[in-house]
Structure formats: structure tokens, C-alpha cells
PDB file of C-alpha atoms in Angstrom:
ATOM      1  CA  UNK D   1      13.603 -12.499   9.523  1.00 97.00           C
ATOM      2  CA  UNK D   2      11.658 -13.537   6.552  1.00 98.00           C
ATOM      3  CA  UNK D   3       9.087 -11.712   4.571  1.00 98.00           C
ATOM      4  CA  UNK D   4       6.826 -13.883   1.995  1.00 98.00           C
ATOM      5  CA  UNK D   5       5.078 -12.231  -0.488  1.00 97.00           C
ATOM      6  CA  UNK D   6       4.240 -11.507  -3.985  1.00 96.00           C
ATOM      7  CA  UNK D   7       6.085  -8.966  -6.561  1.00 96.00           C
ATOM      8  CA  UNK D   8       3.005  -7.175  -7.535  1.00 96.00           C
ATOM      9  CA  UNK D   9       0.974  -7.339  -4.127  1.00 97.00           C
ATOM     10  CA  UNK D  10       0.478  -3.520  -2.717  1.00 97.00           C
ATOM     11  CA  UNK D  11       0.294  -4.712   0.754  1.00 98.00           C
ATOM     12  CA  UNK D  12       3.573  -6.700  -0.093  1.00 98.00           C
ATOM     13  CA  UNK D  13       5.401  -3.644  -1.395  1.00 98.00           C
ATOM     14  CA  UNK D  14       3.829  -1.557   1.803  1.00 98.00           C
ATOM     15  CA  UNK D  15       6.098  -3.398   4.389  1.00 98.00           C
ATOM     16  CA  UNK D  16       9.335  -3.914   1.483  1.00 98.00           C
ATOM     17  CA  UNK D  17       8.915   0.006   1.445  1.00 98.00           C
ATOM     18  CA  UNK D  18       9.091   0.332   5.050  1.00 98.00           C
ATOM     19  CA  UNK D  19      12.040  -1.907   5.481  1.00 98.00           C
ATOM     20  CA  UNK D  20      14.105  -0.367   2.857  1.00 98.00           C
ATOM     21  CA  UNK D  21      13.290   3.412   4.176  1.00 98.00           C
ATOM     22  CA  UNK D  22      14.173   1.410   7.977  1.00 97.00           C
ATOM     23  CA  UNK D  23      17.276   0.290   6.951  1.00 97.00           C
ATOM     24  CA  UNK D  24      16.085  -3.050   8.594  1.00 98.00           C
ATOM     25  CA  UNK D  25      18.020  -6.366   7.159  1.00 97.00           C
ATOM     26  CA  UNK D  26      15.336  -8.858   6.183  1.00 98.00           C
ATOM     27  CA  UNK D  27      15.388 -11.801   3.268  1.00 98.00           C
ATOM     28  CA  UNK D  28      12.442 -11.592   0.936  1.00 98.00           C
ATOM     29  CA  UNK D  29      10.534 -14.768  -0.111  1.00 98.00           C
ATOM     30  CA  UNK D  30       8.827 -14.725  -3.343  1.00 97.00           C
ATOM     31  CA  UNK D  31       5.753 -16.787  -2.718  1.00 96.00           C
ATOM     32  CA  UNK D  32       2.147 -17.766  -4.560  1.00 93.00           C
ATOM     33  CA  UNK D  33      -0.394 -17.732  -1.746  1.00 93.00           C
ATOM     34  CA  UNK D  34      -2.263 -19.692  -5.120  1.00 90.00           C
ATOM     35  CA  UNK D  35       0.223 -21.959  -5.735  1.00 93.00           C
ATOM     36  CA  UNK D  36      -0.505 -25.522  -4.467  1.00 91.00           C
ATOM     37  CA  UNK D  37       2.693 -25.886  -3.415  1.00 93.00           C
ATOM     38  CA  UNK D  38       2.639 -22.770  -1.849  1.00 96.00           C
ATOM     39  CA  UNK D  39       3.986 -22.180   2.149  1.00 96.00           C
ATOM     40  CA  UNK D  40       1.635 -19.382   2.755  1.00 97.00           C
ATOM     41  CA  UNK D  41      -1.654 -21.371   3.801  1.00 95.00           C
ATOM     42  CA  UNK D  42       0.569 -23.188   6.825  1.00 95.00           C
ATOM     43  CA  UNK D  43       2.099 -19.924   8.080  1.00 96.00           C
ATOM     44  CA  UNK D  44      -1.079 -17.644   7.611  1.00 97.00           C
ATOM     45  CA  UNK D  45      -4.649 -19.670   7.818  1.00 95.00           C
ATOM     46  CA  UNK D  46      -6.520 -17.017   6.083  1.00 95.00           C
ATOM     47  CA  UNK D  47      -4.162 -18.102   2.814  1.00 95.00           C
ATOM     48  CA  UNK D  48      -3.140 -14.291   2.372  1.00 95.00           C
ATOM     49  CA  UNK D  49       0.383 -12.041   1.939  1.00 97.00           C
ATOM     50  CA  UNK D  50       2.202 -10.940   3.570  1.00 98.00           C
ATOM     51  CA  UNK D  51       4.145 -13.232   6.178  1.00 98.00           C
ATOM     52  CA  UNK D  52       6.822 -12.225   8.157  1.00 98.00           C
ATOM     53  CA  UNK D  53       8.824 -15.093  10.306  1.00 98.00           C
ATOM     54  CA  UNK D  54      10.191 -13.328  12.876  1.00 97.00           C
ATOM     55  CA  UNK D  55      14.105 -14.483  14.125  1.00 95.00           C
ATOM     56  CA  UNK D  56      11.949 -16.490  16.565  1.00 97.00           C
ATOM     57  CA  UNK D  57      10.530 -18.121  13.897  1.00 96.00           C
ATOM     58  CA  UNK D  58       6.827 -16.834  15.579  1.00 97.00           C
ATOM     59  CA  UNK D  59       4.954 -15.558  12.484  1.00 98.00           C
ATOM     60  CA  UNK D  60       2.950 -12.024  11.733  1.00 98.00           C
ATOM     61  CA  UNK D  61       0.023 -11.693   9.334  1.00 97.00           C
ATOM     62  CA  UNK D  62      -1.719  -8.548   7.721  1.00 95.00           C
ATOM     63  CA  UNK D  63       0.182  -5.766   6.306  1.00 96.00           C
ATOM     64  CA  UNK D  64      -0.624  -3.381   8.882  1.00 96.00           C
ATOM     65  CA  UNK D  65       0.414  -5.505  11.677  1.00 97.00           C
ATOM     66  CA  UNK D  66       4.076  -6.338  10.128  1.00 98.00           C
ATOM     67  CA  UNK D  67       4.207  -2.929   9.415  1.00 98.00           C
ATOM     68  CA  UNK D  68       3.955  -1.954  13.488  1.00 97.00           C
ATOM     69  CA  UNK D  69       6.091  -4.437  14.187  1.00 98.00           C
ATOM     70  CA  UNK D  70       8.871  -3.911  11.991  1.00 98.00           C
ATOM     71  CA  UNK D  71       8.629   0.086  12.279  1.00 98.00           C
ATOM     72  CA  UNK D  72       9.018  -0.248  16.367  1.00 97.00           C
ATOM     73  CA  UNK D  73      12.230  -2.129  15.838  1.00 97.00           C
ATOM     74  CA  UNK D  74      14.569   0.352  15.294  1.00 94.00           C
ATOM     75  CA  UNK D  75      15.072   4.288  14.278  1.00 94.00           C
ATOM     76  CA  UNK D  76      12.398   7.167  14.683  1.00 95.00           C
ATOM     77  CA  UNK D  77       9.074   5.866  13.956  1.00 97.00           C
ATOM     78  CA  UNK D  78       7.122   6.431  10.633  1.00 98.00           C
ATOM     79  CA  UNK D  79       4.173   5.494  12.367  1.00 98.00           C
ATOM     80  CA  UNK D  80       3.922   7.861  15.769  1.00 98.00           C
ATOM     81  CA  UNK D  81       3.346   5.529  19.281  1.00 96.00           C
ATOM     82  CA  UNK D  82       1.060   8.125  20.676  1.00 96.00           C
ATOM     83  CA  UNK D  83      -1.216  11.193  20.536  1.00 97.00           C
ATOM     84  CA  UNK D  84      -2.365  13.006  17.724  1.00 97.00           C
ATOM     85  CA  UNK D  85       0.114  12.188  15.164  1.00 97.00           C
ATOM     86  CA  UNK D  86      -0.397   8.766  15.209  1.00 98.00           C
ATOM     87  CA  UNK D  87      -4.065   8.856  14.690  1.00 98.00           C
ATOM     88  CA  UNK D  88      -3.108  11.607  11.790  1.00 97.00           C
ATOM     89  CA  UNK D  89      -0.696   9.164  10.318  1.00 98.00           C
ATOM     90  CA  UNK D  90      -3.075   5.829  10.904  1.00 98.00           C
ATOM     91  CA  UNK D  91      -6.384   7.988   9.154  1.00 97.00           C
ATOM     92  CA  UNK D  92      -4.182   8.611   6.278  1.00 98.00           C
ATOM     93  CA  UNK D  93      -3.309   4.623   5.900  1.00 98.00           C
ATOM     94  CA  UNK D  94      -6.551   3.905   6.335  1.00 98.00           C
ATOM     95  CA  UNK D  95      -7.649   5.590   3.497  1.00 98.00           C
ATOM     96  CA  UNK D  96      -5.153   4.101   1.202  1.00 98.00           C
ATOM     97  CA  UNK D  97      -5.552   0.672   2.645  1.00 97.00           C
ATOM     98  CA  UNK D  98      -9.242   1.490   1.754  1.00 97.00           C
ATOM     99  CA  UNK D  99      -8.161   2.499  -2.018  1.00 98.00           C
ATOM    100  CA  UNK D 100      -6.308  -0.830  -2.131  1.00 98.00           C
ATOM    101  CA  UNK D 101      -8.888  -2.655  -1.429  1.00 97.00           C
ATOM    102  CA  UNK D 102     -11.229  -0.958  -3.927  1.00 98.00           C
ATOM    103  CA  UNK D 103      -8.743  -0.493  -6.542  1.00 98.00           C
ATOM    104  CA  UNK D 104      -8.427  -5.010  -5.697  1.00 97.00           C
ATOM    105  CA  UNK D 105     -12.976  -5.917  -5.768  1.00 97.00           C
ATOM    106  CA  UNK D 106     -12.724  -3.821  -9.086  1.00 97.00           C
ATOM    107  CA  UNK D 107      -9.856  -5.787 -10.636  1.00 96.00           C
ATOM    108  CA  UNK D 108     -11.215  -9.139  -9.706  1.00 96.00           C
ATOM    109  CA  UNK D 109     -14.413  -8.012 -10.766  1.00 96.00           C
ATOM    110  CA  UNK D 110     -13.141  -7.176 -14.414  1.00 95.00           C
ATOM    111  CA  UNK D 111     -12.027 -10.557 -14.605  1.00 94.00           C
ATOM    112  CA  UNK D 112     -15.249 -12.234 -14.649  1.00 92.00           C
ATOM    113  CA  UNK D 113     -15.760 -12.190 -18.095  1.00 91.00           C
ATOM    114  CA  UNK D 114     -19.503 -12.110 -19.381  1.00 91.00           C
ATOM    115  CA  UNK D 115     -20.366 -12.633 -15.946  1.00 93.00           C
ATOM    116  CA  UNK D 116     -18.807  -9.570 -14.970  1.00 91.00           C
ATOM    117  CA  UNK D 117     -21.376  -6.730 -13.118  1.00 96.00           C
ATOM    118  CA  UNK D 118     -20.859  -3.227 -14.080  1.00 95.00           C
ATOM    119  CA  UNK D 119     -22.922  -1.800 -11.635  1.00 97.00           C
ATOM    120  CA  UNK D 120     -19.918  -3.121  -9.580  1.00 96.00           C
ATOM    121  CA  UNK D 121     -17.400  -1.716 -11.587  1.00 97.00           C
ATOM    122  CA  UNK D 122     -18.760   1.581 -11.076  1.00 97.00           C
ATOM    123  CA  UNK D 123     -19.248   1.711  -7.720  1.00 97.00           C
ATOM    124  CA  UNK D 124     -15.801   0.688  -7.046  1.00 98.00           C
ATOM    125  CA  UNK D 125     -14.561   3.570  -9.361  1.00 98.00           C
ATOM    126  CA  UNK D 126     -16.812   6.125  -7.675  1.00 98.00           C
ATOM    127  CA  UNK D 127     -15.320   5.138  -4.529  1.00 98.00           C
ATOM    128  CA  UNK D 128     -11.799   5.720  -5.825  1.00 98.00           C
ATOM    129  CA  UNK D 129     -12.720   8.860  -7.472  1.00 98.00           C
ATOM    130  CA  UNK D 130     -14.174   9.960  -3.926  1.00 98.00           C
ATOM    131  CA  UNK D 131     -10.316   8.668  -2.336  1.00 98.00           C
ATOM    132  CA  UNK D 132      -8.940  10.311  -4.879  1.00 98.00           C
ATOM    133  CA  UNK D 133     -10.685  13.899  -4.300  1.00 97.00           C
ATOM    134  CA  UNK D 134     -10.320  13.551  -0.545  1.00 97.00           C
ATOM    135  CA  UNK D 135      -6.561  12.474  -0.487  1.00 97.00           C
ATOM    136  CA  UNK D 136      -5.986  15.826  -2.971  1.00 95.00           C
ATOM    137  CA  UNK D 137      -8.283  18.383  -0.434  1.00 94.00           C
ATOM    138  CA  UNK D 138      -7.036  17.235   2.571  1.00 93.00           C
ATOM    139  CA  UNK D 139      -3.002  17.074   2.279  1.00 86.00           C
ATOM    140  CA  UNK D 140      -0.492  20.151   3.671  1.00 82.00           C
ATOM    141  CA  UNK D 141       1.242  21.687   1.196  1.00 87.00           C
ATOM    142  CA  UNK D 142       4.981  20.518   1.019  1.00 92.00           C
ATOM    143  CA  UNK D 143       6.630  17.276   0.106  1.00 95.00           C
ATOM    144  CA  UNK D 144       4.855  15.356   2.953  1.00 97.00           C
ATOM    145  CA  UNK D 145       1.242  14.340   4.145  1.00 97.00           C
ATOM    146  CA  UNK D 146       1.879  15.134   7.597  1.00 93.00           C
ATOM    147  CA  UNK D 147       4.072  15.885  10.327  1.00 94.00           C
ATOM    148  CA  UNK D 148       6.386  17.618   7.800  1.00 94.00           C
ATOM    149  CA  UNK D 149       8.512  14.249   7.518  1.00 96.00           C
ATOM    150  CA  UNK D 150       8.069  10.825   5.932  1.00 98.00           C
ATOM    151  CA  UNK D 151       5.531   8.785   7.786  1.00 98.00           C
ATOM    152  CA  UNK D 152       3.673   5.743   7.095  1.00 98.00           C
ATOM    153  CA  UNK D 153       1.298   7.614   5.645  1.00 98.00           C
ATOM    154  CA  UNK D 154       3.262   9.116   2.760  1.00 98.00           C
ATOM    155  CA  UNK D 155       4.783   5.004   1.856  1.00 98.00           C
ATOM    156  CA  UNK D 156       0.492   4.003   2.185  1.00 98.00           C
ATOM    157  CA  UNK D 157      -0.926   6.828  -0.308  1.00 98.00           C
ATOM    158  CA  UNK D 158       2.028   6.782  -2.894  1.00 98.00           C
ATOM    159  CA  UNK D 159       1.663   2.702  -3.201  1.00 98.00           C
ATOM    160  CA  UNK D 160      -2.103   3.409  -3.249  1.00 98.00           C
ATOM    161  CA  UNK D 161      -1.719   6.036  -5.975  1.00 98.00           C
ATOM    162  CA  UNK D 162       1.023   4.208  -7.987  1.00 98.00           C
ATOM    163  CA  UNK D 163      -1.151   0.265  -7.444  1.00 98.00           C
ATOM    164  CA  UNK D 164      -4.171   2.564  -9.287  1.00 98.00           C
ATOM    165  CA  UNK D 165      -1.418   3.501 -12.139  1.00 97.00           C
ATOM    166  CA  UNK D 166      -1.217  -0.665 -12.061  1.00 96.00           C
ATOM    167  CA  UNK D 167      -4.328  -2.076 -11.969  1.00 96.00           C
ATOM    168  CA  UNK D 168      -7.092   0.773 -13.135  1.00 97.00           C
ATOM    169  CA  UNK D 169      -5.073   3.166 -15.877  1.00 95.00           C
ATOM    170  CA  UNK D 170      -7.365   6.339 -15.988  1.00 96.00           C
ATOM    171  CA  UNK D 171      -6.419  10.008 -16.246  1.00 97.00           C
ATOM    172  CA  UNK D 172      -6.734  10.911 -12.672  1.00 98.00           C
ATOM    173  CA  UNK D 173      -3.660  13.219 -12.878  1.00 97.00           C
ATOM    174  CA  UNK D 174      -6.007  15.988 -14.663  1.00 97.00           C
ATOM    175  CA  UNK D 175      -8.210  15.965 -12.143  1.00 96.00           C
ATOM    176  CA  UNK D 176      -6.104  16.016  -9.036  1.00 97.00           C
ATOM    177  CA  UNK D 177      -2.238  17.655 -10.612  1.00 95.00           C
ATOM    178  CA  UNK D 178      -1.344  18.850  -7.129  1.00 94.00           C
ATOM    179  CA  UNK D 179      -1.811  15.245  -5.935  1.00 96.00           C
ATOM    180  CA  UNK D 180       0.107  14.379  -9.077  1.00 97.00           C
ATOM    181  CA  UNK D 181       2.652  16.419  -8.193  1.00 96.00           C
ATOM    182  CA  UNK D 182       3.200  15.393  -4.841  1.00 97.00           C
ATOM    183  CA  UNK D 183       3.551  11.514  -5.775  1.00 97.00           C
ATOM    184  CA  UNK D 184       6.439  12.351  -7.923  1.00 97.00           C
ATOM    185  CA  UNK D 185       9.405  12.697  -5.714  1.00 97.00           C
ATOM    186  CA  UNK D 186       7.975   9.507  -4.149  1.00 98.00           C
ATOM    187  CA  UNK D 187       8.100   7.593  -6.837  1.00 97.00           C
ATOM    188  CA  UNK D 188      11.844   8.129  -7.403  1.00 98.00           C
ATOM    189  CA  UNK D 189      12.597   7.590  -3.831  1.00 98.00           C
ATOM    190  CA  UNK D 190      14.935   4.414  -3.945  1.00 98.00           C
ATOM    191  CA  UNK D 191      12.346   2.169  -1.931  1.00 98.00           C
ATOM    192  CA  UNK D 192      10.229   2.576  -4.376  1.00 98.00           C
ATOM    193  CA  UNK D 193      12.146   2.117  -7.504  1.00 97.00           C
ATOM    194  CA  UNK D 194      13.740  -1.026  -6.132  1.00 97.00           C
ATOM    195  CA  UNK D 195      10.368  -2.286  -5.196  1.00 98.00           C
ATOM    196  CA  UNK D 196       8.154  -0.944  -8.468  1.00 96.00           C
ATOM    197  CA  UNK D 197       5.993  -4.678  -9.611  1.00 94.00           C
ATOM    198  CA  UNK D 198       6.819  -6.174 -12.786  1.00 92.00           C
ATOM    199  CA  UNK D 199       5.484  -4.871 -15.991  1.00 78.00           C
ATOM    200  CA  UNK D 200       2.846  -6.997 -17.401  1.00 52.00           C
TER     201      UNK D 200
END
């Protein structure tokens, strides 16, 4: 299998998180979906990372798609088949695929230049700030989110968290330390030292 994606994409490092954590062998492919040259377009129509090429050469599209395929082949899964757990474990990415996506408008946004919109800007940070607030109330106490073991979940909210460190620096630590405190074993986790983006 192939995975094609970039080095600082969040929804990249997602499934690279999952694989490493999986033990699962699979070659990743450094791509620009901006590039002209780039193979992305012709795998994926919607011109977006990640890819995966499956050993079949059939290809997947959208992070949390690879990320159900990959996790059912092998070992227990860190994203529950059935029941209660799973729709525990799914709410949890969905709010961090939510605070990706924020944390990504605002970024473009302040990139605009003089024809940026701050009334944009701020929405998008009161919408992280609300993430933020909601992610620290409604965790368990202990080292996980749920389910007292890794899960999908945990990999989701600590790229979230750490992607926010990335792309909007702000002292959110202060306000949420319990939160803070919980993302810090993650962050040292070997998955996620191996797959931290390049400093720019």
C-alpha cells in the first residue's frame, strides 16, 4: 500500500498516526495536491490528501475513510465496529475533525492580506474556543478519552490540539490545563514524534 500526502496536513498525520500505533507496513508518498505535476488530482477528483492505493491498486479518499479501512485490517480496533463505543469514539473525531477544519477556514483566511475579513477570523476562533471548552468538560479522567484505552479518538483530539499549536499559537493551555495535561503523554508517544510537521 501507498499513502500520498503532505508533511504538515492534519488529516495526513491522522492516518500516519494510526498506521504507526497499527503496526501496519505502508510506504509514504510525499505529494503537493498544488503542485502541477502533482499525482493527487488523477487518484482523488476532488484534488485533496490523503490517498491511499490499496495492494489492489483500488484507491481510498478522505481521512476518515482510510482511517476505517486501515484500522479493520489487523489488531484490536481503535475505532469500535459496533454499539456504543463506536459512536463514543466517532463523536469524539468528529469534533476534532470539526476543529481541523476551523483551525484550516481561519488559516486561509489570514492569508488574504488586506482583503482579509475579521469578522471571519473571529468566528472561527470562537468556534475553537467553544471545541476547546467542550473537549476539556467532557473527557474521563485518566490518560484516555474513552473506553479507558487508546482509540481513534485520543490520535483525532491530540492532532487537533497539537495542528492548533501549528497553525493558531494562542495561550489555550491557561484556560483548559487539565486538557493540557492530558495531551502531554500523547505528544511523546512515538507516532507522534516521528510524525510531528516540519518547523516553519
Amino acid at each position: 500500500m501507498k499513502l500520498y500526502g503532505s508533511l504538515t496536513s492534519p488529516y495526513v498525520r491522522k492516518v500516519r498516526v494510526l498506521l504507526k500505533e497499527k503496526n501496519i507496513a505502508c510506504e509514504f508518498v510525499v505529494a503537493d495536491a498544488w503542485a502541477a505535476d502533482s499525482p493527487i488530482p488523477a487518484m482523488n477528483p476532488l484534488g485533496k490528501v490523503p490517498v491511499l492505493v490499496r495492494a489492489d491498486g483500488s484507491v481510498l479518499f478522505d481521512s476518515p475513510l482510510i482511517a476505517e479501512y486501515l484500522d479493520s485490517l489487523q489488531g484490536e480496533p481503535l475505532i469500535p465496529v459496533a454499539g456504543e463505543a463506536r459512536w463514543e469514539v466517532l463523536r469524539w473525531h468528529a469534533l476534532a475533525q470539526g476543529m481541523l477544519d476551523v483551525v484550516v477556514v481561519r488559516l486561509l483566511e489570514s492569508r488574504r492580506g488586506e482583503k482579509m475579513a475579521p469578522e471571519i477570523i473571529a468566528r472561527q476562533e470562537s468556534k475553537i474556543a467553544a471545541a476547546l471548552k467542550y473537549a476539556d468538560t467532557q473527557r474521563q479522567d485518566g490518560p484516555y478519552l474513552c473506553l479507558n484505552r487508546l482509540t481513534f479518538a485520543d490520535i483525532s483530539l491530540a492532532i487537533a490540539l497539537e495542528y492548533t499549536d501549528f497553525r493558531y499559537v494562542h495561550d489555550w493551555r491557561s484556560r483548559h490545563p487539565r486538557l493540557a495535561e492530558w495531551l502531554k503523554p500523547m505528544s511523546v508517544r512515538p507516532s507522534f514524534l516521528e510524525t510531528q510537521p516540519p518547523k516553519q
